[in-house]
Tab-separated table of C-alpha atoms in Angstrom:
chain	number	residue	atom	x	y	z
A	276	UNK	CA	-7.675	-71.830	-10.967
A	277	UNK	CA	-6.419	-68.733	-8.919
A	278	UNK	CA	-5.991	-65.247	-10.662
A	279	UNK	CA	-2.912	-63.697	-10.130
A	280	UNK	CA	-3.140	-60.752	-8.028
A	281	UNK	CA	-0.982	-58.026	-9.154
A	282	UNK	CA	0.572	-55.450	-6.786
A	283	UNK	CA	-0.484	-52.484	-5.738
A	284	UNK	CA	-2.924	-50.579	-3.998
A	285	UNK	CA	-6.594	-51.531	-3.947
A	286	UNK	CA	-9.408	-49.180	-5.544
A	287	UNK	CA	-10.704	-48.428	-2.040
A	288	UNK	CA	-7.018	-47.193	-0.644
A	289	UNK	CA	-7.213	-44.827	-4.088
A	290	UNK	CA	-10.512	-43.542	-3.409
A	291	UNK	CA	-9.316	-42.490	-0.174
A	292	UNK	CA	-5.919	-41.011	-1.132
A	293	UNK	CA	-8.173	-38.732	-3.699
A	294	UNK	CA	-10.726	-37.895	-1.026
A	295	UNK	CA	-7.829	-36.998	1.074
A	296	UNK	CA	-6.035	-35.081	-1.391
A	297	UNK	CA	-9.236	-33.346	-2.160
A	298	UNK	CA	-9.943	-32.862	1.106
A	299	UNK	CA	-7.083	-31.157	1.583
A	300	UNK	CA	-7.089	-28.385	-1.424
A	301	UNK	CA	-10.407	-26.993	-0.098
A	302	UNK	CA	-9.313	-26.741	3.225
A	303	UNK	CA	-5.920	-25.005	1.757
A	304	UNK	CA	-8.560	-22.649	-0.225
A	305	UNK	CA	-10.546	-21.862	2.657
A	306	UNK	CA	-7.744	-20.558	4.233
A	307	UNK	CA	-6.474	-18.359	1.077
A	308	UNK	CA	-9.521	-16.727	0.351
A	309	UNK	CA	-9.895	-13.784	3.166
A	310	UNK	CA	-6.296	-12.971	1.869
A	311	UNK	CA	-6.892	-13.295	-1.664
A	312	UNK	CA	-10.648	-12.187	-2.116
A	313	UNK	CA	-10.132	-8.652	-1.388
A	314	UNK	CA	-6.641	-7.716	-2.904
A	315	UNK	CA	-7.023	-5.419	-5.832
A	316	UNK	CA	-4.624	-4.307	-8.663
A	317	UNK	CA	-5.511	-0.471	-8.504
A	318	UNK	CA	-3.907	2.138	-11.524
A	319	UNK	CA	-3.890	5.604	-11.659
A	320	UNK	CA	-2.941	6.349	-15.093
A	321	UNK	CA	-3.101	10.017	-14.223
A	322	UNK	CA	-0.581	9.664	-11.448
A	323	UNK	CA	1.230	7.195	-13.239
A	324	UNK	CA	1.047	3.873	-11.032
A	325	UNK	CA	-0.038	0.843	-9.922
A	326	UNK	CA	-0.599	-0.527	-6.450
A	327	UNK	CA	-2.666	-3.695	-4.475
A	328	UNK	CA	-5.285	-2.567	-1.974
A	329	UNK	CA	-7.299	-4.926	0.080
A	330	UNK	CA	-11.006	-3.652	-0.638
A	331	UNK	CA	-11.864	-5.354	2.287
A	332	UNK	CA	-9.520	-2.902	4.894
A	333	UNK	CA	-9.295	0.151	2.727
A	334	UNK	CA	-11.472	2.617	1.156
A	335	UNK	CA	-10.357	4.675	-1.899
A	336	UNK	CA	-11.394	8.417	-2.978
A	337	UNK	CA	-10.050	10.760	-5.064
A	338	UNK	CA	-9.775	14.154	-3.947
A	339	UNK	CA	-9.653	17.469	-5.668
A	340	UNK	CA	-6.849	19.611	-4.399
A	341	UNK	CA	-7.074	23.170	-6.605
A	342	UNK	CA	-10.287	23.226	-8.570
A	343	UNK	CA	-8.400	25.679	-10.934
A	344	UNK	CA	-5.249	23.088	-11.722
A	345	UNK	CA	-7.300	20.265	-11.208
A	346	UNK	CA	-4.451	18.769	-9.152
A	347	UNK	CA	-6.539	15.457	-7.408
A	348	UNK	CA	-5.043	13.139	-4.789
A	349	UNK	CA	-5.634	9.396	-4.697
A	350	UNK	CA	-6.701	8.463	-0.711
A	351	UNK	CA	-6.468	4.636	0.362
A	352	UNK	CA	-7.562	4.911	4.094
A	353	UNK	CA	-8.254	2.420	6.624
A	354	UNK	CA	-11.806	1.691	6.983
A	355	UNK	CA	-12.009	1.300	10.657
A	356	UNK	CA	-9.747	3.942	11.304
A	357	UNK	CA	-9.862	6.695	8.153
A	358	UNK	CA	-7.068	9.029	10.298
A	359	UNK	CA	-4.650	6.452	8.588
A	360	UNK	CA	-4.097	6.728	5.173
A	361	UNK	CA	-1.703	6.012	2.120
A	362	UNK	CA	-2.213	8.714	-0.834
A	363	UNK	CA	-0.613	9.754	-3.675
A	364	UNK	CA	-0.363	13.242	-5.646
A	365	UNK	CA	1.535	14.958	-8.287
A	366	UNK	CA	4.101	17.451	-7.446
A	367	UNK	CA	5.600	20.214	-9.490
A	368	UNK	CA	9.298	20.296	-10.218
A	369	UNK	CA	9.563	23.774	-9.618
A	370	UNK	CA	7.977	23.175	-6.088
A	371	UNK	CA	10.951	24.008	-3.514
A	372	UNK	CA	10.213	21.372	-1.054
A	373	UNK	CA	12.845	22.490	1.719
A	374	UNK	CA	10.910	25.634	2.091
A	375	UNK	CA	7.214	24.768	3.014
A	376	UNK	CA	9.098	22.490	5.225
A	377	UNK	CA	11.021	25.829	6.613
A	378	UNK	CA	7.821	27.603	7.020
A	379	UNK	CA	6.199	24.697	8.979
A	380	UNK	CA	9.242	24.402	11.123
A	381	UNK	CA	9.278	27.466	11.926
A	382	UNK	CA	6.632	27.921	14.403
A	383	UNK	CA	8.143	24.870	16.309
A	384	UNK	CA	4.830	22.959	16.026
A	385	UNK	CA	6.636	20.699	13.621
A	386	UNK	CA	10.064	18.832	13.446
A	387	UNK	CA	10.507	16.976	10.383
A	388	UNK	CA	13.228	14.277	9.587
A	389	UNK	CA	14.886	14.240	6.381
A	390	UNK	CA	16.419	11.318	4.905
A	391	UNK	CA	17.583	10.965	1.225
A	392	UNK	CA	18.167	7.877	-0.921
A	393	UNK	CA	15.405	6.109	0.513
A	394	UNK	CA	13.656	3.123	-1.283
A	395	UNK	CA	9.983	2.411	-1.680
A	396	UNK	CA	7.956	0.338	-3.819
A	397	UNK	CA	7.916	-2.786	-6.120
A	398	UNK	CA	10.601	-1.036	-8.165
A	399	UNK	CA	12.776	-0.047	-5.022
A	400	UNK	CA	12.084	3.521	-6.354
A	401	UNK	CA	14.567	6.489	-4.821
A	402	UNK	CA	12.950	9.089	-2.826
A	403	UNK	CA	13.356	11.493	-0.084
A	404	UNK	CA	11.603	10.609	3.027
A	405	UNK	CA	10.167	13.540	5.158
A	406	UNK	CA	8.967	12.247	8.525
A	407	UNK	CA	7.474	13.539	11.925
A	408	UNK	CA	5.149	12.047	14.526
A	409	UNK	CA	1.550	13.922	14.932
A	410	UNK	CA	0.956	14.226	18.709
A	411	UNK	CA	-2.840	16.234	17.715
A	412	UNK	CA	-4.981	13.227	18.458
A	413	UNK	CA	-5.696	10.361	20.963
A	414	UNK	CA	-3.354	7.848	19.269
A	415	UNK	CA	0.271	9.424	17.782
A	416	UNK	CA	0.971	8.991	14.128
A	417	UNK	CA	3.639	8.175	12.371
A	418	UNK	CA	3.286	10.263	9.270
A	419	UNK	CA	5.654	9.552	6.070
A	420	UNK	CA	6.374	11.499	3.022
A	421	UNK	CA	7.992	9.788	-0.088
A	422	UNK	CA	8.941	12.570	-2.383
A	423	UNK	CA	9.882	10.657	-5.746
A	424	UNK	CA	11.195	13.257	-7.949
A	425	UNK	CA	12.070	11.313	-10.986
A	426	UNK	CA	8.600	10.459	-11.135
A	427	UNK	CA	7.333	14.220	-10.183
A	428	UNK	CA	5.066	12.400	-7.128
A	429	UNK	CA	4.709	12.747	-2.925
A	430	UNK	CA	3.279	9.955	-1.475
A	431	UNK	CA	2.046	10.307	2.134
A	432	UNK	CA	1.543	7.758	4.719
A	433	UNK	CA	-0.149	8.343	7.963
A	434	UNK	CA	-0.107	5.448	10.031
A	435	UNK	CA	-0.632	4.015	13.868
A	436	UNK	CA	0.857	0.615	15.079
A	437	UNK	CA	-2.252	-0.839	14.788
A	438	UNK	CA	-2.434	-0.367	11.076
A	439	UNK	CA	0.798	-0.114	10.081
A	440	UNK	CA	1.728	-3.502	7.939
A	441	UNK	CA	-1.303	-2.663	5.890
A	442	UNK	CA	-0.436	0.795	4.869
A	443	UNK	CA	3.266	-0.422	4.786
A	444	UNK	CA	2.292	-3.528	2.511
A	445	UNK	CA	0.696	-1.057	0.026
A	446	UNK	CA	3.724	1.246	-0.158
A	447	UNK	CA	5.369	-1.785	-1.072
A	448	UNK	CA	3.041	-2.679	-3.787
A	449	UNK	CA	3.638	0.479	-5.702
A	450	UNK	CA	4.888	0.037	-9.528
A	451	UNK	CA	5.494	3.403	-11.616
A	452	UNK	CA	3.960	2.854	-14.950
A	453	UNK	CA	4.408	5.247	-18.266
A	454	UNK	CA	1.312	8.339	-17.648
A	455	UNK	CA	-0.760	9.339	-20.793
């Protein structure tokens, strides 16, 4: 007598699909990880927010401002290339913005851009964007300030062509989250 065969795929066309299949996840994986192995949730409590960094790019420091306030800046800076930076401080209220830009102005040896209403961050946060291009150095940069006054923080972006999407992609990142 003959056994009925039933339909279907044999075990070795099964044991190749899942080889294939499994094949196929690591290679997807191996791809991932550079991007995913470095990224880093990073929160300042103190400054009140959150952002991604890429450990593997950027270097982080925080740096004391006025030893008597104890105002401190948080410094994300390129590692190959520590002129460009993304870092965030606390600002003062009572700080009158439009005239320390005045008083750099006027020597001439700046010329700042103003533009209000801008957006920035995770949250699409409002801030006024203060702008110029620094000229000092071999390679001009593009240097950014977000001044986020609901918030009561500047955040400052220095950046070159080169490194631009990576600075940019951390600006991005940004969520404001409740200080203690």
């Amino acid at each position: 007598m003959e056994k009925n065969k039933q339909p279907g795929m044999s075990k070795h066309a099964v044991i190749v699909i899942v080889l294939l299949t499994a094949v196929l996840i690591m290679v997807v994986l191996l791809l991932a990880f550079p991007y995913l192995a470095g990224r880093k949730n990073f929160t300042s409590k103190e400054h009140g927010y959150t952002l991604v960094m890429d450990t593997g790019k950027t270097d982080y420091k925080r740096i004391l401002l006025d030893s008597e306030t104890k105002v401190t800046m948080d410094r994300f800076s390129i590692k190959k290339d520590s002129s460009c930076y993304l870092s965030v401080t606390e600002i003062s209220e009572e700080t009158d913005l439009d005239e320390a830009l005045e008083a750099f102005e006027s020597d001439e040896s700046y010329e700042f851009t103003r533009e209000e209403g801008i957006t920035y961050g995770d949250g699409n946060y409002t801030a006024r964007r203060i702008s110029y291009t620094d000229r000092n150095g071999t390679n001009p940069l593009e240097v950014y300030y977000y001044y986020d006054k609901e918030h009561g923080i500047i955040i400052s972006l220095c950046t070159d062509e080169k490194n631009r999407k990576e600075l940019e992609r951390m600006l991005g990142s940004i969520k404001i989250i409740p200080r203690e």
